[in-house]
Short mmCIF file of C-alpha atoms and ligand atoms in Angstrom, two decimals:
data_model
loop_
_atom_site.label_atom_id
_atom_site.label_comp_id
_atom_site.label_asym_id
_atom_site.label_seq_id
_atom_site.Cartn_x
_atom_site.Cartn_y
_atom_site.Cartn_z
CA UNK A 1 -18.51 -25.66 36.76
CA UNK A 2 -17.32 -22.25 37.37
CA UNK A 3 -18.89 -19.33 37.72
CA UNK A 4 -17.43 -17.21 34.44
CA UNK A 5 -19.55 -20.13 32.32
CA UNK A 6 -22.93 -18.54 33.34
CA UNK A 7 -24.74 -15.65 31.62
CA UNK A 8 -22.33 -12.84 31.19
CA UNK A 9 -25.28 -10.37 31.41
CA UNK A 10 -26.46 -12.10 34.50
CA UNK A 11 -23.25 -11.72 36.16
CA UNK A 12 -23.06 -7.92 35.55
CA UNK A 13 -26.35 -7.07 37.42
CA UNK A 14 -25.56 -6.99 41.19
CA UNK A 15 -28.17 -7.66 43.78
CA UNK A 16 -30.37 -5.06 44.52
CA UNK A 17 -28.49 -1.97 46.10
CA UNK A 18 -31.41 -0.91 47.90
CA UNK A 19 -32.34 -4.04 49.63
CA UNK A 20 -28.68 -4.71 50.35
CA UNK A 21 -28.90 -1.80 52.11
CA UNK A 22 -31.74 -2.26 53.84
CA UNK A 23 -30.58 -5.47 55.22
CA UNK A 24 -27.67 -4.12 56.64
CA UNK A 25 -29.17 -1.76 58.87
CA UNK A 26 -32.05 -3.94 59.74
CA UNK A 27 -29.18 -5.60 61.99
CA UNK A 28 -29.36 -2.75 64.12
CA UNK A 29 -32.69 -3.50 66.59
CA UNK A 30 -33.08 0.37 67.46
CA UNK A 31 -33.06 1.24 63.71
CA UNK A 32 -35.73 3.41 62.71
CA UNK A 33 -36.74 2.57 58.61
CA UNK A 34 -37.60 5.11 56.10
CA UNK A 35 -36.00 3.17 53.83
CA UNK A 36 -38.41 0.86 51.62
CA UNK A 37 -41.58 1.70 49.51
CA UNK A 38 -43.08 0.16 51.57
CA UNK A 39 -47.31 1.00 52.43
CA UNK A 40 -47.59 1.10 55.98
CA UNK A 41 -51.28 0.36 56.13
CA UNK A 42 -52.92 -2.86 56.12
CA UNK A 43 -54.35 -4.44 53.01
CA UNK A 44 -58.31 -2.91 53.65
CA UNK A 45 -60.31 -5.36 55.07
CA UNK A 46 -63.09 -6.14 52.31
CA UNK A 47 -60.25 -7.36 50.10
CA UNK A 48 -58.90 -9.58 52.89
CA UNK A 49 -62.47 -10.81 53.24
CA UNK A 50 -62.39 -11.53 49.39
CA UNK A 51 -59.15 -13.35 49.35
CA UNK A 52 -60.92 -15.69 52.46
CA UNK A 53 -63.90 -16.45 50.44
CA UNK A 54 -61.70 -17.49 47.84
CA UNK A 55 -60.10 -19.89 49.17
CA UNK A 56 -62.66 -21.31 50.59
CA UNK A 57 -64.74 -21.47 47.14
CA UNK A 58 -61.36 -23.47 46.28
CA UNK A 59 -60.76 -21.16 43.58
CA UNK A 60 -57.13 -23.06 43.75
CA UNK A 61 -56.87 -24.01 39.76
CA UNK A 62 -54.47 -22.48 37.23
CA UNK A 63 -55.68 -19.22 35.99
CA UNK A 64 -56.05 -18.28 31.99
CA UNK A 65 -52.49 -17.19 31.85
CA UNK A 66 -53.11 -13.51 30.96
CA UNK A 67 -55.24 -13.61 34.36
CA UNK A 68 -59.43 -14.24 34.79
CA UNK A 69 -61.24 -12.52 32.49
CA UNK A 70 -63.58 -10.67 35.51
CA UNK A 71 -60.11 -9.35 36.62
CA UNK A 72 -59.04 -7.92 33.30
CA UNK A 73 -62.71 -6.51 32.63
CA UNK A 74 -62.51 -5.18 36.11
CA UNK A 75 -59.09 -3.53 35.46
CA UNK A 76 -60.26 -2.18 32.23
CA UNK A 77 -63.45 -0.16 34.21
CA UNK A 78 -61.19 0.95 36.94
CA UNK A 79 -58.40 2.83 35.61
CA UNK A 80 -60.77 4.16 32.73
CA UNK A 81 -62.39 5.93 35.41
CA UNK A 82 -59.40 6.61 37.71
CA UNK A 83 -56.94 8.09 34.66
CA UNK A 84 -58.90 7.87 31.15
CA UNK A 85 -57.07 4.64 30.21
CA UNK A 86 -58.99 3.12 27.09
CA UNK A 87 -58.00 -0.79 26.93
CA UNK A 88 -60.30 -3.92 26.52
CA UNK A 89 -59.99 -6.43 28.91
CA UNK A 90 -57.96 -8.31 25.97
CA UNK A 91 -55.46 -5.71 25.75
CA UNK A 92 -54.53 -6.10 29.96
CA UNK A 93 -52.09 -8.63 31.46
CA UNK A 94 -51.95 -9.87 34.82
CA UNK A 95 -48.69 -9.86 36.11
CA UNK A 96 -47.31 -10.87 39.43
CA UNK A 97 -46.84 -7.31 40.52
CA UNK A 98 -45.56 -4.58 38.68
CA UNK A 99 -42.41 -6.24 38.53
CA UNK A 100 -43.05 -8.98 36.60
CA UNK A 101 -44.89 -6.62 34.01
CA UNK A 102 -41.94 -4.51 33.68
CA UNK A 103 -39.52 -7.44 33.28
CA UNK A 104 -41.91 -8.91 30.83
CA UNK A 105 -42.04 -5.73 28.86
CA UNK A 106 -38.04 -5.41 28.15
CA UNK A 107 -38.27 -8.26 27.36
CA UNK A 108 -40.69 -8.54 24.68
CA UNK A 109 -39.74 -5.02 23.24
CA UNK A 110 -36.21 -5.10 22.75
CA UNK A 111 -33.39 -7.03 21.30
CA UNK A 112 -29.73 -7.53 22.40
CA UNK A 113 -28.06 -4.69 21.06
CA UNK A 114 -30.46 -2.50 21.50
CA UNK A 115 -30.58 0.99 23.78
CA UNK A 116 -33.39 2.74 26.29
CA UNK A 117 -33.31 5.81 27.42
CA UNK A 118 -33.45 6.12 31.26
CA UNK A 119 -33.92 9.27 33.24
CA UNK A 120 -32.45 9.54 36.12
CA UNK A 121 -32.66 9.57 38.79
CA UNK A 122 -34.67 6.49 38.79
CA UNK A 123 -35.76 3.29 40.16
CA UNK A 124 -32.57 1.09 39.87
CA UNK A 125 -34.72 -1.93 38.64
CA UNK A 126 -34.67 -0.68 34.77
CA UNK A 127 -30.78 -0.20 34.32
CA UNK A 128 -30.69 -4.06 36.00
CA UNK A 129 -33.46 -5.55 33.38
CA UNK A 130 -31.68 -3.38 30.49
CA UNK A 131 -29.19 -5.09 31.27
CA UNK A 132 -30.30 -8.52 32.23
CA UNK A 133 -31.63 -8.07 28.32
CA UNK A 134 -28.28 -7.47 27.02
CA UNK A 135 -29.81 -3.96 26.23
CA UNK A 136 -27.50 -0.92 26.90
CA UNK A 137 -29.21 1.72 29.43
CA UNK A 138 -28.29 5.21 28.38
CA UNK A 139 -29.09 7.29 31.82
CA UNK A 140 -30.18 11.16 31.04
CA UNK A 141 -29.46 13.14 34.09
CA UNK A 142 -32.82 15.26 34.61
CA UNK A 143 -31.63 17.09 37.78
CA UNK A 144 -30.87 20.64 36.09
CA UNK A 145 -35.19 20.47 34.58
CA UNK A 146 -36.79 19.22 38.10
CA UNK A 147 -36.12 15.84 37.34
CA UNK A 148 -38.69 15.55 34.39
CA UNK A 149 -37.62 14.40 30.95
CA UNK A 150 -37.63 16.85 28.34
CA UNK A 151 -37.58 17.25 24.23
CA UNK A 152 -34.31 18.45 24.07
CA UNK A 153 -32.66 15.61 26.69
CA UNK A 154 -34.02 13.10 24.83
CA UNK A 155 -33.12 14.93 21.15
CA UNK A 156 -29.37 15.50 22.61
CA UNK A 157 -29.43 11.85 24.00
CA UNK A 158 -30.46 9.99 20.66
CA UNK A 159 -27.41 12.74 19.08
CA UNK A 160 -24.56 11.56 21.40
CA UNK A 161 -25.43 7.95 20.99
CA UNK A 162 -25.07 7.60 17.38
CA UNK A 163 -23.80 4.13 17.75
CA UNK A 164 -26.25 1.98 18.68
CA UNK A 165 -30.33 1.56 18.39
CA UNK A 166 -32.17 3.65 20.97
CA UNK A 167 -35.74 1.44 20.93
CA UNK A 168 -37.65 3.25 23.90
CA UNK A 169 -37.72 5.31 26.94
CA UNK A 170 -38.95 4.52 30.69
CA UNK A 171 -41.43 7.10 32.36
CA UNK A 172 -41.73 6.58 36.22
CA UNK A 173 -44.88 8.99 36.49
CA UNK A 174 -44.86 9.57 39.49
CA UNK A 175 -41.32 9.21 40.39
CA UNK A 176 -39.68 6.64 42.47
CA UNK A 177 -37.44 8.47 43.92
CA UNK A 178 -38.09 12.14 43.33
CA UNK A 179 -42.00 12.49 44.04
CA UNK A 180 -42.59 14.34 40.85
CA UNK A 181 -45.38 14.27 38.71
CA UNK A 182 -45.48 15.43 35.02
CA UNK A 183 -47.84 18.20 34.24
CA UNK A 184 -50.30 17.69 31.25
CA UNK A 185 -47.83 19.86 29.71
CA UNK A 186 -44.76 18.22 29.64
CA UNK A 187 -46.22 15.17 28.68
CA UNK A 188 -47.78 16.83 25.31
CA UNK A 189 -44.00 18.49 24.83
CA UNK A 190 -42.73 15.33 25.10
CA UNK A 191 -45.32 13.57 22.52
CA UNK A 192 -43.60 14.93 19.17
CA UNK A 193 -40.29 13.98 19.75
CA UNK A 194 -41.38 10.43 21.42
CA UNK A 195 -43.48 9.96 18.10
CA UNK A 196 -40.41 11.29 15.39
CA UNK A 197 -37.55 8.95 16.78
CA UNK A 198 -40.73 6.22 17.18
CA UNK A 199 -39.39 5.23 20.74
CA UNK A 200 -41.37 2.28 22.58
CA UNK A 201 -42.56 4.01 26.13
CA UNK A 202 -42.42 2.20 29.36
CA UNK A 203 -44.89 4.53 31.30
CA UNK A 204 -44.62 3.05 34.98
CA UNK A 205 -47.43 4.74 36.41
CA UNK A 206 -47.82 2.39 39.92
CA UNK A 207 -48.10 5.48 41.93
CA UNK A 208 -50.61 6.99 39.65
CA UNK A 209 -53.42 7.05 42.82
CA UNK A 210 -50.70 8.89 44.87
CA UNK A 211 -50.38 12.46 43.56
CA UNK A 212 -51.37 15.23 46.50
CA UNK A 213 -53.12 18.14 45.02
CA UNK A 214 -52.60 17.71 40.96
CA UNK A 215 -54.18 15.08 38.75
CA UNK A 216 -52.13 12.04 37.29
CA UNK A 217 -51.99 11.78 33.17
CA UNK A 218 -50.86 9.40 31.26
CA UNK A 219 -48.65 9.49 28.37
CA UNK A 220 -51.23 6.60 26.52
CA UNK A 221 -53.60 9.30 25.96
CA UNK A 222 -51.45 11.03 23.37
CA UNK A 223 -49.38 7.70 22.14
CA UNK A 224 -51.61 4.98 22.64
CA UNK A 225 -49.65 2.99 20.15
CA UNK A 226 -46.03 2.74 21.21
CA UNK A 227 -47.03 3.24 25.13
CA UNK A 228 -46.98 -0.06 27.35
CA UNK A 229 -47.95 1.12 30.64
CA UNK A 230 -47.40 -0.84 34.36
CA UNK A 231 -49.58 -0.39 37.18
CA UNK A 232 -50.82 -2.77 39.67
CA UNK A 233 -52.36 -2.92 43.31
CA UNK A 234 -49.06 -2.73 45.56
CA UNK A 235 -49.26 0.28 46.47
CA UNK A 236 -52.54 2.01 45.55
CA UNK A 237 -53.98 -0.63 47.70
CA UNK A 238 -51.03 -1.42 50.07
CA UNK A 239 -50.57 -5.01 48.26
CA UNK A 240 -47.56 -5.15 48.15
CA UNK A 241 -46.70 -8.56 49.52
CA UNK A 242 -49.84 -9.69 47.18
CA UNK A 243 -48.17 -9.68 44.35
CA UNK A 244 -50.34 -8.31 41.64
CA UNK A 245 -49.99 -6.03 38.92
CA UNK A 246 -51.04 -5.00 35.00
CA UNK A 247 -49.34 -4.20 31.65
CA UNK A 248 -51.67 -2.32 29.54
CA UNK A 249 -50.80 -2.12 25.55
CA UNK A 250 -52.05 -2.72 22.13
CA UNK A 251 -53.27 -5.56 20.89
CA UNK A 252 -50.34 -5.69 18.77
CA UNK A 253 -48.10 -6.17 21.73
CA UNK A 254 -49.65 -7.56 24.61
CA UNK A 255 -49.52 -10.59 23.16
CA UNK A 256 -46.38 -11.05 22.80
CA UNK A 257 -45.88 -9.61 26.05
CA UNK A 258 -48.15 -12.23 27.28
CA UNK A 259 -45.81 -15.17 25.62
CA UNK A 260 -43.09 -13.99 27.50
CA UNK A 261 -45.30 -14.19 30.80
CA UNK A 262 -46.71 -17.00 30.44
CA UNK A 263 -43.10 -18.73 30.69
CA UNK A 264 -41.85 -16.92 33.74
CA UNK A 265 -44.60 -17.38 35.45
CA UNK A 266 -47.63 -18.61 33.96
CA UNK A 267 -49.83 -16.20 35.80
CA UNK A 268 -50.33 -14.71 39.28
CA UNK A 269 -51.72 -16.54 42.37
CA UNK A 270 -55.57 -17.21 41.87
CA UNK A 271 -57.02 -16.44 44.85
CA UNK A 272 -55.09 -13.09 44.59
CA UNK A 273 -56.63 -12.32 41.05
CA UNK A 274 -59.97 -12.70 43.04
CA UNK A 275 -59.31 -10.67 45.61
CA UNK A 276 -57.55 -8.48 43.34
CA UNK A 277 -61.22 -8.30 41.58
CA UNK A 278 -63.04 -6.97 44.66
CA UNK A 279 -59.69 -4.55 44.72
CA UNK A 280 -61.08 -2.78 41.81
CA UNK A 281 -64.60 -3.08 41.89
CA UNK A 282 -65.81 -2.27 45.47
CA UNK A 283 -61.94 -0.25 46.24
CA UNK A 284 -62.17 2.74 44.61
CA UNK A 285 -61.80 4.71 47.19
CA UNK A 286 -58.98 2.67 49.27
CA UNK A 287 -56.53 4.64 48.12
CA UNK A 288 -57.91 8.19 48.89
CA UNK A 289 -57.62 7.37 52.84
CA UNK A 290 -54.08 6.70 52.29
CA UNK A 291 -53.51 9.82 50.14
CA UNK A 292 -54.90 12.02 53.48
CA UNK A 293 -52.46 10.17 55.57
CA UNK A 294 -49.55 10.38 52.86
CA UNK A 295 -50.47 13.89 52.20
CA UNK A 296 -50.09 15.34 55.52
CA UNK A 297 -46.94 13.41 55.91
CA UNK A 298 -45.43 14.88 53.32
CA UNK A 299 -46.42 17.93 54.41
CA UNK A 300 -44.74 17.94 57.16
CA UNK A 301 -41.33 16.52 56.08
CA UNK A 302 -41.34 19.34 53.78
CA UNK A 303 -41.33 21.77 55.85
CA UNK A 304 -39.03 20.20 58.72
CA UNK A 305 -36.45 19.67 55.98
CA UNK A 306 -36.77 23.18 54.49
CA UNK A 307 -35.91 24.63 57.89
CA UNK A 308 -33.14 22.10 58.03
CA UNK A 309 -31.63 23.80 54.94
CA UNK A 310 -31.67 20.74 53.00
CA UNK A 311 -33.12 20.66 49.35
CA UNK A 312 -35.45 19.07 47.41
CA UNK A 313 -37.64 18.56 44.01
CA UNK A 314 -41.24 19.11 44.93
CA UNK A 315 -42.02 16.16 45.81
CA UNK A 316 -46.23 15.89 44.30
CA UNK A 317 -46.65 12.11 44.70
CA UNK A 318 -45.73 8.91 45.48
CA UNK A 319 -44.16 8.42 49.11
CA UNK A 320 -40.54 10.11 49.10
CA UNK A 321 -38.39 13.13 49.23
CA UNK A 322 -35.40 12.72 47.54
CA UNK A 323 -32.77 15.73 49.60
CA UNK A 324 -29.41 16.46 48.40
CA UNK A 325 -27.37 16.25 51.51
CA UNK A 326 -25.70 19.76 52.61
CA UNK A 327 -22.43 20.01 50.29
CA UNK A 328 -20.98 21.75 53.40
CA UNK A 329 -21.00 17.94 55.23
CA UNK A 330 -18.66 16.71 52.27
CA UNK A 331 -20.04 12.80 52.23
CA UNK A 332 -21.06 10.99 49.89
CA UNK A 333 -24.89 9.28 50.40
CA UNK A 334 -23.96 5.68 51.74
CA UNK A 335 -21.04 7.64 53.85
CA UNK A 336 -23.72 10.26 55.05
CA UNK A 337 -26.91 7.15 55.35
CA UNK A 338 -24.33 4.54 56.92
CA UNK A 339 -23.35 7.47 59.75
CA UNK A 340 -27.44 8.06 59.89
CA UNK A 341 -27.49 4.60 61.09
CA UNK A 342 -25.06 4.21 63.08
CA UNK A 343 -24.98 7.55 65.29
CA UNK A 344 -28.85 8.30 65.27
CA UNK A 345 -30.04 4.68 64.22
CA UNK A 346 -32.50 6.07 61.48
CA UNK A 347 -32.43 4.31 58.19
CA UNK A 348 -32.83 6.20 54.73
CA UNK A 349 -31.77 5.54 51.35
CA UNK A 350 -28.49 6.30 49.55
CA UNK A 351 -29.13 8.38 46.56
CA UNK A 352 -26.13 6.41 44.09
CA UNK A 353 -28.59 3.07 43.47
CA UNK A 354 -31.09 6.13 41.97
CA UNK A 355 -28.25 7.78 39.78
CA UNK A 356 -27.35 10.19 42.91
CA UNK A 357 -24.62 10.09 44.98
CA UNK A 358 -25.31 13.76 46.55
CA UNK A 359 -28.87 13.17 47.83
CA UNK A 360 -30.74 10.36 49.81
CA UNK A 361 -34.16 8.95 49.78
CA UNK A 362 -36.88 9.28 52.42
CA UNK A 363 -39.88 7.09 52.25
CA UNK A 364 -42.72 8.52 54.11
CA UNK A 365 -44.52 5.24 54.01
CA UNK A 366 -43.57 5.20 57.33
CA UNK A 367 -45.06 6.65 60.60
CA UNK A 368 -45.82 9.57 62.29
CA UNK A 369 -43.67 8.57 65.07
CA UNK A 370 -40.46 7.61 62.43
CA UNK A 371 -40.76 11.08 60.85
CA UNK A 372 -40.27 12.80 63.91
CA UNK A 373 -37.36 10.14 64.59
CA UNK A 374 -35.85 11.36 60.98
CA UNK A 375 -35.83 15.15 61.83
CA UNK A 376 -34.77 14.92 65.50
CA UNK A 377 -31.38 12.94 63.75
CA UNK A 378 -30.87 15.58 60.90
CA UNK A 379 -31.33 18.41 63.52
CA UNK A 380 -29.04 16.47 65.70
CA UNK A 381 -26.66 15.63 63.06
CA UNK A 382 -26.60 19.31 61.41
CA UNK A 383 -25.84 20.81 64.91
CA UNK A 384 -22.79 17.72 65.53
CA UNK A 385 -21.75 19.20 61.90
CA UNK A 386 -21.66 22.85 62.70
CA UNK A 387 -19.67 22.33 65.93
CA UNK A 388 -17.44 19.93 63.70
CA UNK A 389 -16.57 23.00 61.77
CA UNK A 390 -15.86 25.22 64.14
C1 PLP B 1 -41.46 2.89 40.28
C2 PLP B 1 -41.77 1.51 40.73
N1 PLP B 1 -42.15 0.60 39.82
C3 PLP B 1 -42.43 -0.66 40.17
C4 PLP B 1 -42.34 -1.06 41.49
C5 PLP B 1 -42.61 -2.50 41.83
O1 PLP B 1 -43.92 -2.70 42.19
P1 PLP B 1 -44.47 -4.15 42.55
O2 PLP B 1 -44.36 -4.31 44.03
O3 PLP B 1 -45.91 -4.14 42.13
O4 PLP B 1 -43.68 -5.15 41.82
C6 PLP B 1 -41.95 -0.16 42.46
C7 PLP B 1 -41.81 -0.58 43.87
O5 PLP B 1 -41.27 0.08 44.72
C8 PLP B 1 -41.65 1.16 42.08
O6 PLP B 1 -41.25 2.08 42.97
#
């Protein structure tokens, strides 16, 4: 059989540009990685505990498919009290990591044919399942309003593409790669316009613990309806390997949402789900000794970068700064991450996989150690450039 008999739509998604990239480098045994977003803490010991008990209580059977019902309770307390969230336990999914909820979701919500509206930049994975779903992505460049989505984007948007359905919107709040983090504000500006063209919204909110010095809202709060939103444990709780995550909708939805699930992958690993269950109800704070750590980090990247002349959205959460590379070093951002590499052998993201070829992506999920690796190179680099010139 040949290969042009398979799944048109399956053929036009390319493997993950980011990982591709990753791999490449990782060849190199001095590199230094900023790269992934990737938690560099341990998973916090009383879950690890949890996850030992489990297995030894041979909680080893297949799950309810939606996941255990002390799990879904659980994640129904816990983000009610971290972010106001108001869903039952039988309007919550478990999904094997955020992932799987977001593949799930496109899924369930649109048809072939239809359109989403994705701001960029963003995390590559929704143009790949738009188009996995024979759904057309329709990118809206947010750079010129600090990389958050407004009215009038998504008004002109819907105007210019007359010719086919627009069905929803994604929200990455906070941003993968950008850092930022809507205001209460411009979430209620968006609500009116979200509610008039009666757009389904994906509101990925996995970073939602991660914000460093303003509060994290959620777009459900206004639209409860026509919001799905995706969280999960990866990185809140630095699970990433773990695999666990939630969808949270209405009844009307999750359901269906649920079908879908339920064939990909019936339901995450059990002993995970219990573990994930002592996650939420003995973790709350797991994530605020991270947020010190990520805080100061940031911090300090900030400030190293702004005296390297290099720009940036402020970045309020998550773990990255996504820097437009000097226009003065005339390189693209695999040209100017692939010389990174090689000359300095410190490894950052390309900007194009996020809908930017003029900046690059620095995950400060990394350590102390790596981020003083990162500016020593782009000092190093930016004096090899001036000389260059010369
Ligand atoms: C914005 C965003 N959504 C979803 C995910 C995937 O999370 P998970 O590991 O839970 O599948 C990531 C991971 O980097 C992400 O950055």
């Amino acid at each position: 059989m040949e290969e042009n008999q398979l799944n048109p739509d399956v053929l036009a998604v390319t493997p993950s540009a980011l990982r591709q990239f990753d791999h490449e480098i990782s060849a190199d045994p001095q590199i230094v990685k900023l790269t992934l977003g990737e938690p560099d803490f341990n998973v916090p010991e009383h879950i690890q505990i949890a996850a030992i008990r489990s297995i030894k209580a041979n909680q080893s059977h297949y799950p309810y498919y939606w996941g255990i019902q002390t799990l879904r309770e659980a994640a129904s307390t816990y983000y009610r009290d971290k972010f106001g969230y108001r869903y039952s336990a039988d309007q919550i999914i478990c999904t094997v990591g955020a992932t799987e909820g977001l593949s799930a979701t496109f899924k369930a919500l649109f048809h072939a044919g239809d359109a989403v509206l994705i701001p960029t930049p963003a995390y590559p994975v929704y143009q790949a399942l738009a188009i996995l779903n024979h759904v057309t992505p329709i990118l809206v460049d947010t750079t010129e309003t600090g990389c958050v989505l407004t009215p009038q984007q998504v008004t002109a948007a819907i105007k210019s593409h007359l010719e086919v359905t627009i069905k929803g919107v994604v929200i990455t709040d906070p941003s993968n790669p950008t850092g930022v983090v809507y205001t209460e504000q411009q979430l209620a500006d968006l609500v009116p316009t979200l509610r008039e063209n009666q757009l389904w919204i994906i509101s990925d909110e996995i970073y939602g613990e991660l914000t460093y010095g303003v509060a994290h809202y959620s777009l459900s709060r206004w639209l409860p309806d026509p919001t799905i939103i995706i969280n999960g444990l990866s990185k809140s709780h630095a699970m990433t390997g773990w695999r666990i995550g939630f969808v949270f909708g209405p009844s009307n939805v999750i359901g269906q949402i649920a079908k879908v699930h339920q064939f990909m992958v019936t339901t995450p690993t059990s002993i995970v789900q219990y573990a994930a269950v002592e996650a939420l109800t003995n973790g709350q704070n797991d994530a605020a000794v991270m947020r010190k750590v990520y805080q100061k980090r940031r911090d300090y990247l900030k400030k190293a970068l702004t005296e390297l002349n290099m720009t940036f959205v402020a970045p309020m959460g998550a773990f990255y700064i996504f820097a437009k590379i000097p226009t003065a070093y005339h390189q693209d951002s695999f040209a100017f991450a692939r010389q990174l590499a090689r000359d300095y052998h410190v490894g950052v993201m390309p900007g194009t996989p996020f809908g930017d070829p003029t900046a690059i992506r620095i995950s400060y999920a990394s350590s102390d150690e790596n981020l003083r690796a990162l500016v020593a190179a782009l000092a190093s680099l930016n004096r090899a450039k001036r000389v260059a010139e010369r």
